[in-house]
Tab-separated table of C-alpha atoms in Angstrom:
chain	number	residue	atom	x	y	z
F	180	UNK	CA	-8.606	-25.266	0.540
F	181	UNK	CA	-5.603	-24.439	0.196
F	182	UNK	CA	-5.321	-20.591	0.119
F	183	UNK	CA	-2.137	-17.337	1.020
F	184	UNK	CA	-1.929	-17.815	4.865
F	185	UNK	CA	-1.356	-13.779	4.961
F	186	UNK	CA	0.985	-14.690	8.371
F	187	UNK	CA	1.773	-10.859	9.010
F	188	UNK	CA	-1.778	-9.761	9.629
F	189	UNK	CA	-3.205	-12.558	11.032
F	190	UNK	CA	-0.743	-11.657	13.366
F	191	UNK	CA	-1.654	-8.470	13.533
F	192	UNK	CA	-5.205	-9.467	14.231
F	193	UNK	CA	-4.103	-12.355	17.107
F	194	UNK	CA	-2.093	-9.184	18.925
F	195	UNK	CA	-5.313	-7.432	18.583
F	196	UNK	CA	-7.745	-9.522	20.121
F	197	UNK	CA	-10.086	-8.532	22.789
F	198	UNK	CA	-8.510	-4.643	23.627
F	199	UNK	CA	-11.371	-2.971	23.635
F	200	UNK	CA	-10.567	-1.724	20.138
F	201	UNK	CA	-12.176	-1.223	16.985
F	202	UNK	CA	-9.836	-2.925	14.865
F	203	UNK	CA	-10.188	-1.047	11.444
F	204	UNK	CA	-8.398	-3.297	8.346
F	205	UNK	CA	-8.039	-0.381	5.639
F	206	UNK	CA	-6.257	-1.031	2.008
F	207	UNK	CA	-7.191	-1.155	-1.630
F	208	UNK	CA	-10.091	-2.894	-3.077
F	209	UNK	CA	-9.511	-6.106	-3.928
F	210	UNK	CA	-6.526	-6.758	-2.042
F	211	UNK	CA	-7.664	-9.393	0.293
F	212	UNK	CA	-9.024	-7.729	3.186
F	213	UNK	CA	-12.032	-9.461	3.136
F	214	UNK	CA	-10.748	-13.252	2.717
F	215	UNK	CA	-8.377	-12.443	5.820
F	216	UNK	CA	-11.610	-11.809	8.192
F	217	UNK	CA	-14.094	-14.874	6.032
F	218	UNK	CA	-11.367	-16.964	6.088
F	219	UNK	CA	-7.599	-17.184	7.624
F	220	UNK	CA	-9.300	-14.701	10.978
F	221	UNK	CA	-12.677	-16.696	10.632
F	222	UNK	CA	-10.459	-20.054	10.368
F	223	UNK	CA	-8.587	-19.422	13.374
F	224	UNK	CA	-11.315	-18.478	15.732
F	225	UNK	CA	-12.732	-21.885	14.925
F	226	UNK	CA	-9.630	-23.714	15.621
F	227	UNK	CA	-8.636	-21.689	18.681
F	228	UNK	CA	-12.560	-23.070	20.292
F	229	UNK	CA	-14.868	-20.288	19.671
F	230	UNK	CA	-18.067	-21.784	18.562
F	231	UNK	CA	-18.953	-20.701	14.860
F	232	UNK	CA	-22.762	-19.120	16.665
F	233	UNK	CA	-20.526	-16.654	17.815
F	234	UNK	CA	-18.724	-15.236	14.692
F	235	UNK	CA	-20.519	-13.186	12.875
F	236	UNK	CA	-19.487	-11.796	9.142
F	237	UNK	CA	-21.604	-9.926	6.970
F	238	UNK	CA	-20.057	-7.669	3.867
F	239	UNK	CA	-21.736	-4.452	2.167
F	240	UNK	CA	-19.368	-4.799	-0.261
F	241	UNK	CA	-21.865	-3.443	-3.059
F	242	UNK	CA	-19.879	-5.435	-5.929
F	243	UNK	CA	-20.179	-8.705	-4.489
F	244	UNK	CA	-23.740	-10.628	-5.275
F	245	UNK	CA	-23.484	-12.061	-1.864
F	246	UNK	CA	-23.504	-8.104	0.132
F	247	UNK	CA	-25.883	-7.588	2.447
F	248	UNK	CA	-28.087	-4.520	0.920
F	249	UNK	CA	-30.982	-5.696	3.025
F	250	UNK	CA	-28.819	-4.633	6.743
F	251	UNK	CA	-27.732	-1.542	4.976
F	252	UNK	CA	-29.841	0.244	7.384
F	253	UNK	CA	-28.410	0.920	10.832
F	254	UNK	CA	-31.252	0.049	12.520
F	255	UNK	CA	-32.012	-2.833	11.032
F	256	UNK	CA	-28.293	-3.923	11.251
F	257	UNK	CA	-28.150	-3.191	15.213
F	258	UNK	CA	-31.164	-5.880	15.542
F	259	UNK	CA	-29.472	-8.233	13.619
F	260	UNK	CA	-26.582	-8.414	15.255
F	261	UNK	CA	-28.480	-8.067	18.977
F	262	UNK	CA	-30.239	-10.045	18.351
F	263	UNK	CA	-27.256	-12.855	18.041
F	264	UNK	CA	-25.489	-11.720	20.809
F	265	UNK	CA	-27.537	-13.498	23.578
F	266	UNK	CA	-24.964	-14.774	25.776
F	267	UNK	CA	-23.454	-11.656	27.770
F	268	UNK	CA	-21.404	-13.887	29.450
F	269	UNK	CA	-19.368	-15.423	25.626
F	270	UNK	CA	-17.308	-12.999	23.791
F	271	UNK	CA	-18.613	-12.643	20.255
F	272	UNK	CA	-16.397	-11.945	17.415
F	273	UNK	CA	-18.337	-9.352	14.597
F	274	UNK	CA	-16.770	-8.879	10.962
F	275	UNK	CA	-18.212	-6.357	8.781
F	276	UNK	CA	-16.803	-5.708	5.384
F	277	UNK	CA	-17.243	-2.149	3.707
F	278	UNK	CA	-18.656	-1.272	6.804
F	279	UNK	CA	-18.559	2.563	5.543
F	280	UNK	CA	-21.324	1.214	2.969
F	281	UNK	CA	-23.622	1.342	6.410
F	282	UNK	CA	-25.071	4.589	6.591
F	283	UNK	CA	-24.607	6.377	10.223
F	284	UNK	CA	-22.868	3.008	11.160
F	285	UNK	CA	-20.002	4.774	13.872
F	286	UNK	CA	-22.540	5.155	16.560
F	287	UNK	CA	-23.613	1.481	15.848
F	288	UNK	CA	-19.676	0.243	16.013
F	289	UNK	CA	-18.842	2.249	18.824
F	290	UNK	CA	-21.719	0.794	20.626
F	291	UNK	CA	-21.110	-2.442	19.538
F	292	UNK	CA	-17.841	-2.062	20.519
F	293	UNK	CA	-18.531	-0.860	24.177
F	294	UNK	CA	-19.979	-4.524	25.252
F	295	UNK	CA	-16.982	-5.848	27.156
F	296	UNK	CA	-17.744	-9.143	25.198
F	297	UNK	CA	-17.622	-8.080	21.871
F	298	UNK	CA	-14.649	-7.814	19.489
F	299	UNK	CA	-15.274	-5.892	16.904
F	300	UNK	CA	-13.365	-6.185	13.136
F	301	UNK	CA	-14.148	-3.475	10.275
F	302	UNK	CA	-12.885	-3.377	6.745
F	303	UNK	CA	-13.147	0.234	4.776
F	304	UNK	CA	-11.476	1.240	1.058
F	305	UNK	CA	-11.652	4.579	1.019
F	306	UNK	CA	-11.439	8.246	2.944
F	307	UNK	CA	-14.242	6.969	5.286
F	308	UNK	CA	-11.203	5.431	6.984
F	309	UNK	CA	-7.703	7.831	7.259
F	310	UNK	CA	-5.460	6.883	9.719
F	311	UNK	CA	-6.583	10.862	10.657
F	312	UNK	CA	-10.047	10.331	11.012
F	313	UNK	CA	-9.800	6.642	12.345
F	314	UNK	CA	-9.564	8.143	15.921
F	315	UNK	CA	-12.432	10.659	15.369
F	316	UNK	CA	-14.378	8.252	14.042
F	317	UNK	CA	-13.889	5.823	16.574
F	318	UNK	CA	-13.740	8.007	19.949
F	319	UNK	CA	-9.786	7.078	20.046
F	320	UNK	CA	-10.718	3.498	20.191
F	321	UNK	CA	-9.642	2.589	16.834
F	322	UNK	CA	-6.487	0.277	16.014
F	323	UNK	CA	-5.971	0.212	12.282
F	324	UNK	CA	-4.162	-3.067	10.353
F	325	UNK	CA	-3.458	-1.453	6.949
F	326	UNK	CA	-3.582	-4.187	4.384
F	327	UNK	CA	-1.134	-4.525	1.029
F	328	UNK	CA	-1.332	-6.518	-1.713
F	329	UNK	CA	0.905	-9.644	-1.775
F	330	UNK	CA	4.469	-8.743	-0.697
F	331	UNK	CA	6.583	-11.423	-3.256
F	332	UNK	CA	7.165	-13.836	-0.398
F	333	UNK	CA	3.362	-14.735	-0.200
F	334	UNK	CA	3.302	-14.785	-3.690
F	335	UNK	CA	5.334	-17.071	-4.494
F	336	UNK	CA	3.541	-19.464	-1.883
F	337	UNK	CA	2.345	-23.269	-3.808
F	338	UNK	CA	4.379	-22.038	-6.301
F	339	UNK	CA	7.170	-24.458	-8.314
F	340	UNK	CA	8.260	-22.012	-11.067
F	341	UNK	CA	12.153	-20.823	-10.840
F	342	UNK	CA	12.026	-17.385	-9.434
F	343	UNK	CA	13.412	-15.023	-11.475
F	344	UNK	CA	10.000	-16.118	-13.142
F	345	UNK	CA	8.194	-15.691	-10.272
F	346	UNK	CA	9.606	-11.961	-10.635
F	347	UNK	CA	8.879	-11.170	-13.935
F	348	UNK	CA	5.334	-12.387	-13.204
F	349	UNK	CA	5.133	-10.449	-10.222
F	350	UNK	CA	6.730	-6.882	-11.828
F	351	UNK	CA	4.451	-7.437	-14.656
F	352	UNK	CA	1.170	-8.347	-12.886
F	353	UNK	CA	1.501	-7.275	-9.303
F	354	UNK	CA	0.295	-8.978	-6.316
F	355	UNK	CA	-3.693	-8.561	-6.466
F	356	UNK	CA	-4.563	-12.008	-4.674
F	357	UNK	CA	-7.258	-12.221	-7.280
F	358	UNK	CA	-5.439	-12.562	-10.436
F	359	UNK	CA	-4.526	-16.459	-8.542
F	360	UNK	CA	-8.195	-16.883	-10.701
F	361	UNK	CA	-7.008	-15.967	-14.086
F	362	UNK	CA	-4.921	-18.319	-15.713
F	363	UNK	CA	-3.465	-16.498	-18.999
F	364	UNK	CA	-1.758	-12.853	-19.892
F	365	UNK	CA	-5.280	-11.929	-21.840
F	366	UNK	CA	-7.226	-12.612	-18.867
F	367	UNK	CA	-4.963	-10.919	-15.972
F	368	UNK	CA	-4.005	-7.759	-18.290
F	369	UNK	CA	-8.192	-7.454	-18.375
F	370	UNK	CA	-9.158	-8.124	-15.110
F	371	UNK	CA	-6.429	-5.217	-14.034
F	372	UNK	CA	-7.797	-2.823	-16.832
F	373	UNK	CA	-11.532	-3.885	-15.797
F	374	UNK	CA	-11.135	-2.885	-11.228
F	375	UNK	CA	-9.089	0.538	-12.824
F	376	UNK	CA	-12.478	1.620	-14.880
F	377	UNK	CA	-15.741	-0.453	-12.408
F	378	UNK	CA	-14.239	0.023	-9.380
F	379	UNK	CA	-11.804	2.262	-8.288
F	380	UNK	CA	-11.967	5.284	-10.749
F	381	UNK	CA	-15.271	4.767	-10.710
F	382	UNK	CA	-15.736	4.739	-6.488
F	383	UNK	CA	-14.503	7.702	-6.866
F	384	UNK	CA	-16.292	9.702	-9.273
F	385	UNK	CA	-19.281	8.255	-7.624
F	386	UNK	CA	-18.510	9.195	-3.941
F	387	UNK	CA	-16.980	12.586	-4.721
F	388	UNK	CA	-19.726	13.459	-7.282
F	389	UNK	CA	-16.930	14.567	-9.569
F	390	UNK	CA	-17.340	16.214	-12.795
F	391	UNK	CA	-14.287	16.446	-14.396
F	392	UNK	CA	-13.651	12.566	-15.162
F	393	UNK	CA	-10.969	13.431	-17.858
F	394	UNK	CA	-8.794	15.625	-15.748
F	395	UNK	CA	-9.111	12.294	-13.291
F	396	UNK	CA	-8.178	9.451	-15.278
F	397	UNK	CA	-5.205	11.693	-16.975
F	398	UNK	CA	-3.824	12.232	-13.583
F	399	UNK	CA	-4.130	8.689	-13.180
F	400	UNK	CA	-1.962	7.293	-16.519
F	401	UNK	CA	0.524	10.625	-15.625
F	402	UNK	CA	1.049	9.112	-12.391
F	403	UNK	CA	1.335	5.574	-13.289
F	404	UNK	CA	3.638	6.800	-16.266
F	405	UNK	CA	6.074	9.260	-13.765
F	406	UNK	CA	6.126	6.425	-10.954
F	407	UNK	CA	9.447	7.265	-8.469
F	408	UNK	CA	9.441	10.833	-10.587
F	409	UNK	CA	10.319	14.046	-8.430
F	410	UNK	CA	7.036	15.822	-9.240
F	411	UNK	CA	3.951	18.610	-7.307
F	412	UNK	CA	0.953	19.339	-8.474
F	413	UNK	CA	2.126	22.699	-10.329
F	414	UNK	CA	4.180	20.007	-12.766
F	415	UNK	CA	1.532	17.675	-13.054
F	416	UNK	CA	-0.986	20.100	-14.280
F	417	UNK	CA	1.092	22.069	-16.611
F	418	UNK	CA	2.130	17.874	-18.392
F	419	UNK	CA	-1.772	17.258	-18.708
F	420	UNK	CA	-2.729	20.318	-20.070
F	421	UNK	CA	0.293	20.230	-23.174
F	422	UNK	CA	0.445	16.486	-23.541
F	423	UNK	CA	-3.019	15.116	-22.917
F	424	UNK	CA	-4.677	18.425	-23.444
F	425	UNK	CA	-7.008	18.695	-20.612
F	426	UNK	CA	-8.144	21.546	-19.002
F	427	UNK	CA	-7.438	21.421	-15.130
F	428	UNK	CA	-5.922	24.173	-12.531
F	429	UNK	CA	-3.081	22.954	-9.673
F	430	UNK	CA	-5.937	23.036	-7.051
F	431	UNK	CA	-7.987	20.594	-8.749
F	432	UNK	CA	-4.860	18.780	-9.840
F	433	UNK	CA	-3.610	18.617	-5.260
F	434	UNK	CA	-7.401	17.162	-4.621
F	435	UNK	CA	-7.606	14.564	-7.196
F	436	UNK	CA	-4.414	12.781	-6.002
F	437	UNK	CA	-5.432	13.364	-2.479
F	438	UNK	CA	-8.794	11.281	-3.695
F	439	UNK	CA	-6.681	8.966	-5.546
F	440	UNK	CA	-4.459	7.992	-2.501
F	441	UNK	CA	-7.471	8.359	0.080
F	442	UNK	CA	-8.098	4.763	-2.079
F	443	UNK	CA	-5.118	4.024	-1.386
F	444	UNK	CA	-4.062	3.852	-5.476
F	445	UNK	CA	-0.746	5.772	-4.821
F	446	UNK	CA	1.202	6.686	-2.004
F	447	UNK	CA	3.392	9.708	-1.634
F	448	UNK	CA	7.012	9.850	-0.137
F	449	UNK	CA	8.076	13.231	0.848
F	450	UNK	CA	11.722	15.080	0.013
F	451	UNK	CA	13.463	15.758	3.197
F	452	UNK	CA	16.899	17.383	3.325
F	453	UNK	CA	19.071	14.531	5.832
F	454	UNK	CA	21.634	17.582	6.749
F	455	UNK	CA	18.906	20.281	6.536
F	456	UNK	CA	16.808	18.199	8.647
F	457	UNK	CA	14.026	20.006	6.460
F	458	UNK	CA	10.985	18.612	4.419
F	459	UNK	CA	10.453	20.235	1.090
F	460	UNK	CA	6.529	21.210	1.686
F	461	UNK	CA	5.765	20.438	-2.246
F	462	UNK	CA	8.174	17.811	-4.036
F	463	UNK	CA	7.119	14.238	-3.729
F	464	UNK	CA	7.170	10.974	-5.483
F	465	UNK	CA	4.073	9.288	-6.046
F	466	UNK	CA	4.420	5.095	-6.300
F	467	UNK	CA	1.760	2.703	-7.219
F	468	UNK	CA	0.041	0.476	-4.617
F	469	UNK	CA	0.378	-2.438	-7.481
F	470	UNK	CA	2.869	-1.672	-9.777
F	471	UNK	CA	0.373	-4.293	-12.122
F	472	UNK	CA	-2.367	-1.789	-11.603
F	473	UNK	CA	0.104	1.023	-12.995
F	474	UNK	CA	0.983	-1.313	-16.028
F	475	UNK	CA	-2.339	-2.548	-16.912
F	476	UNK	CA	-3.177	1.325	-17.092
F	477	UNK	CA	-0.379	2.050	-19.595
F	478	UNK	CA	-1.849	-0.991	-21.701
F	479	UNK	CA	1.444	-2.718	-20.266
F	480	UNK	CA	3.424	-0.146	-22.416
F	481	UNK	CA	6.340	1.321	-20.258
F	482	UNK	CA	8.082	-1.150	-18.515
F	483	UNK	CA	10.811	0.109	-17.109
F	484	UNK	CA	12.667	-2.421	-14.834
F	485	UNK	CA	14.796	0.190	-12.155
F	486	UNK	CA	11.611	2.415	-11.786
F	487	UNK	CA	9.293	-1.031	-11.437
F	488	UNK	CA	11.990	-1.872	-9.055
F	489	UNK	CA	12.273	0.987	-7.419
F	490	UNK	CA	8.294	0.833	-7.222
F	491	UNK	CA	8.207	-2.369	-5.543
F	492	UNK	CA	11.042	-1.974	-2.529
F	493	UNK	CA	9.087	1.376	-1.456
F	494	UNK	CA	6.000	-1.070	-1.644
F	495	UNK	CA	7.662	-3.523	0.569
F	496	UNK	CA	9.883	-1.204	3.271
F	497	UNK	CA	6.015	-0.113	3.524
F	498	UNK	CA	4.113	-2.861	4.346
F	499	UNK	CA	7.079	-4.045	6.428
F	500	UNK	CA	6.105	-1.345	8.483
F	501	UNK	CA	8.139	1.238	7.633
F	502	UNK	CA	7.690	5.037	7.196
F	503	UNK	CA	9.327	6.301	4.181
F	504	UNK	CA	10.669	9.852	2.691
F	505	UNK	CA	13.010	10.572	-0.437
F	506	UNK	CA	16.339	11.611	0.933
F	507	UNK	CA	18.535	14.354	-0.872
F	508	UNK	CA	22.311	15.323	0.400
F	509	UNK	CA	23.594	18.832	-0.818
F	510	UNK	CA	27.113	19.715	-0.548
F	511	UNK	CA	29.104	21.905	-2.357
F	512	UNK	CA	31.316	20.884	-5.263
F	513	UNK	CA	34.074	21.707	-6.947
F	514	UNK	CA	32.811	21.793	-11.167
F	515	UNK	CA	34.021	23.535	-13.434
F	516	UNK	CA	37.208	25.361	-11.136
F	517	UNK	CA	34.221	26.961	-9.212
F	518	UNK	CA	32.601	25.655	-5.853
F	519	UNK	CA	28.979	24.826	-6.666
F	520	UNK	CA	25.903	23.102	-4.622
F	521	UNK	CA	24.278	19.979	-5.229
F	522	UNK	CA	22.028	17.531	-4.401
F	523	UNK	CA	22.611	14.196	-4.052
F	524	UNK	CA	19.873	11.745	-3.985
F	525	UNK	CA	18.777	8.766	-1.216
F	526	UNK	CA	16.421	7.245	-2.911
F	527	UNK	CA	14.683	6.114	0.511
F	528	UNK	CA	14.909	6.794	4.375
F	529	UNK	CA	13.231	3.785	6.052
F	530	UNK	CA	11.928	4.606	9.780
F	531	UNK	CA	10.712	2.640	12.367
F	532	UNK	CA	10.732	3.941	15.643
F	533	UNK	CA	14.402	3.977	15.997
F	534	UNK	CA	15.663	2.321	13.853
F	535	UNK	CA	16.624	4.352	10.532
F	536	UNK	CA	17.838	2.734	7.018
F	537	UNK	CA	19.169	4.582	3.569
F	538	UNK	CA	18.232	2.409	0.767
F	539	UNK	CA	19.096	3.228	-2.477
F	540	UNK	CA	17.452	0.880	-5.384
F	541	UNK	CA	19.785	0.094	-7.881
F	542	UNK	CA	18.927	-2.919	-10.730
F	543	UNK	CA	22.526	-2.944	-11.719
F	544	UNK	CA	25.834	-1.962	-10.666
F	545	UNK	CA	28.421	-2.913	-13.022
F	546	UNK	CA	30.801	-0.026	-13.908
F	547	UNK	CA	32.784	1.476	-11.530
F	548	UNK	CA	31.026	4.886	-12.700
F	549	UNK	CA	27.617	3.438	-12.604
F	550	UNK	CA	28.609	2.491	-8.803
F	551	UNK	CA	30.083	6.042	-7.784
F	552	UNK	CA	26.671	7.288	-9.469
F	553	UNK	CA	24.637	4.714	-6.964
F	554	UNK	CA	27.233	5.286	-4.202
F	555	UNK	CA	28.097	9.115	-3.937
F	556	UNK	CA	24.856	10.568	-1.819
F	557	UNK	CA	25.501	7.474	0.581
F	558	UNK	CA	29.452	8.517	1.181
F	559	UNK	CA	28.267	11.948	1.966
F	560	UNK	CA	25.681	11.208	4.568
F	561	UNK	CA	27.976	11.408	8.269
F	562	UNK	CA	25.454	9.602	10.696
F	563	UNK	CA	25.537	6.156	12.262
F	564	UNK	CA	22.463	4.618	10.808
F	565	UNK	CA	22.369	1.471	8.405
F	566	UNK	CA	23.181	2.074	4.848
F	567	UNK	CA	21.894	0.110	2.226
F	568	UNK	CA	22.203	-0.993	-1.331
F	569	UNK	CA	19.203	-3.149	-3.137
F	570	UNK	CA	20.858	-4.741	-6.375
F	571	UNK	CA	18.760	-6.107	-9.046
F	572	UNK	CA	21.761	-9.320	-9.049
F	573	UNK	CA	20.735	-12.337	-6.725
F	574	UNK	CA	24.269	-11.659	-4.919
F	575	UNK	CA	25.269	-12.646	-1.348
F	576	UNK	CA	24.520	-10.136	1.153
F	577	UNK	CA	27.850	-8.329	1.840
F	578	UNK	CA	29.799	-4.771	3.588
F	579	UNK	CA	32.767	-2.910	2.303
F	580	UNK	CA	34.886	-0.527	2.886
F	581	UNK	CA	32.086	2.134	3.966
F	582	UNK	CA	30.305	0.866	6.074
F	583	UNK	CA	27.571	0.073	2.359
F	584	UNK	CA	25.802	-3.394	3.005
F	585	UNK	CA	24.954	-4.791	-0.882
F	586	UNK	CA	21.778	-7.582	-0.153
F	587	UNK	CA	20.154	-9.059	-3.285
F	588	UNK	CA	16.769	-7.835	-4.147
F	589	UNK	CA	15.397	-11.787	-3.838
F	590	UNK	CA	16.841	-11.821	-0.366
F	591	UNK	CA	15.555	-8.343	0.265
F	592	UNK	CA	12.092	-9.528	-1.084
F	593	UNK	CA	12.440	-12.548	1.464
F	594	UNK	CA	13.297	-11.357	4.094
F	595	UNK	CA	13.639	-7.550	5.097
F	596	UNK	CA	16.449	-5.597	5.722
F	597	UNK	CA	19.342	-6.776	6.770
F	598	UNK	CA	20.635	-6.330	10.575
């Protein structure tokens, strides 16, 4: 059977094999975490000579008809697993999907991980597996692998259509792997909208016992319609109350944003003053983890390619392992014969260890005025880190006299940031 190999994540699993840590695969529901373990990694283990009897895979996804609901009791699950780990000299690989559904799973997992011949892999889709909590839950022996929906490169695997057609489909319906089972636009749209109501929001409402469901729905709508826009909880609360006529205060909005982020539906990027080397505490941009889900939530009404392209660039920077902020450069300039303070936006500051890039998303630079508008922030940054402009045009990569490198969108999506 042909399937998308997700080689980036497979390699991360291979690199972590038998490292005496619990491998925690996180990410939004339906992003392919279970498939990564049950098929891609499972097949790798079999091809590497691991006997099938030494690979134990169980799913506790309550939305899945094949979920192991009879093993949701931690004691029953422990007995089931220990009855199958019979050879004290051979290695066993235990894979548990959506293990947060098992009450008291933490003690069981830590006990399994203490066995020298057991390598443990688990998946989770919500706040039980926040990065900030993993070390606490797993006593400093938790190793997180975060799975995103398909990258554009993965999306194109096995497809024969023109790149421009694939791009249009990708920025419309996004990269959830399950879309490959739906052929028509109507089926794809229905699938994405069902996920919002039947899976994502219902999970949040049930888990946190939310009473103000209209406010959660309104917030999801507003965040989807304002991707790539700087905002804060106060502004969002005002918009929900004045435009959508739903009562909600700033504190509730702040809490509900965190629930949506914890469910991996959105990510927030902080605003950073490049010259002042400080963060603006309340101002952030929120990006949809999958643009197809974002579009479906808005009934495919707001298809602004510039905002969608910026969202996709953010997502790809994140899935390549970069920490991403949004940047601002403050400068004194002459306007109307007076010296005034102005702020110039840098779409992304992408950092990975000692590497740092300033990245600007520009769908078109077809006039001198537009070019100056896009470049004025980059020109005012006086450090030596790379400055990149990602253009919507399919161009060959080049660097101008200001040291700014231009890369075409398809090249960026396939190969990442230029060296």
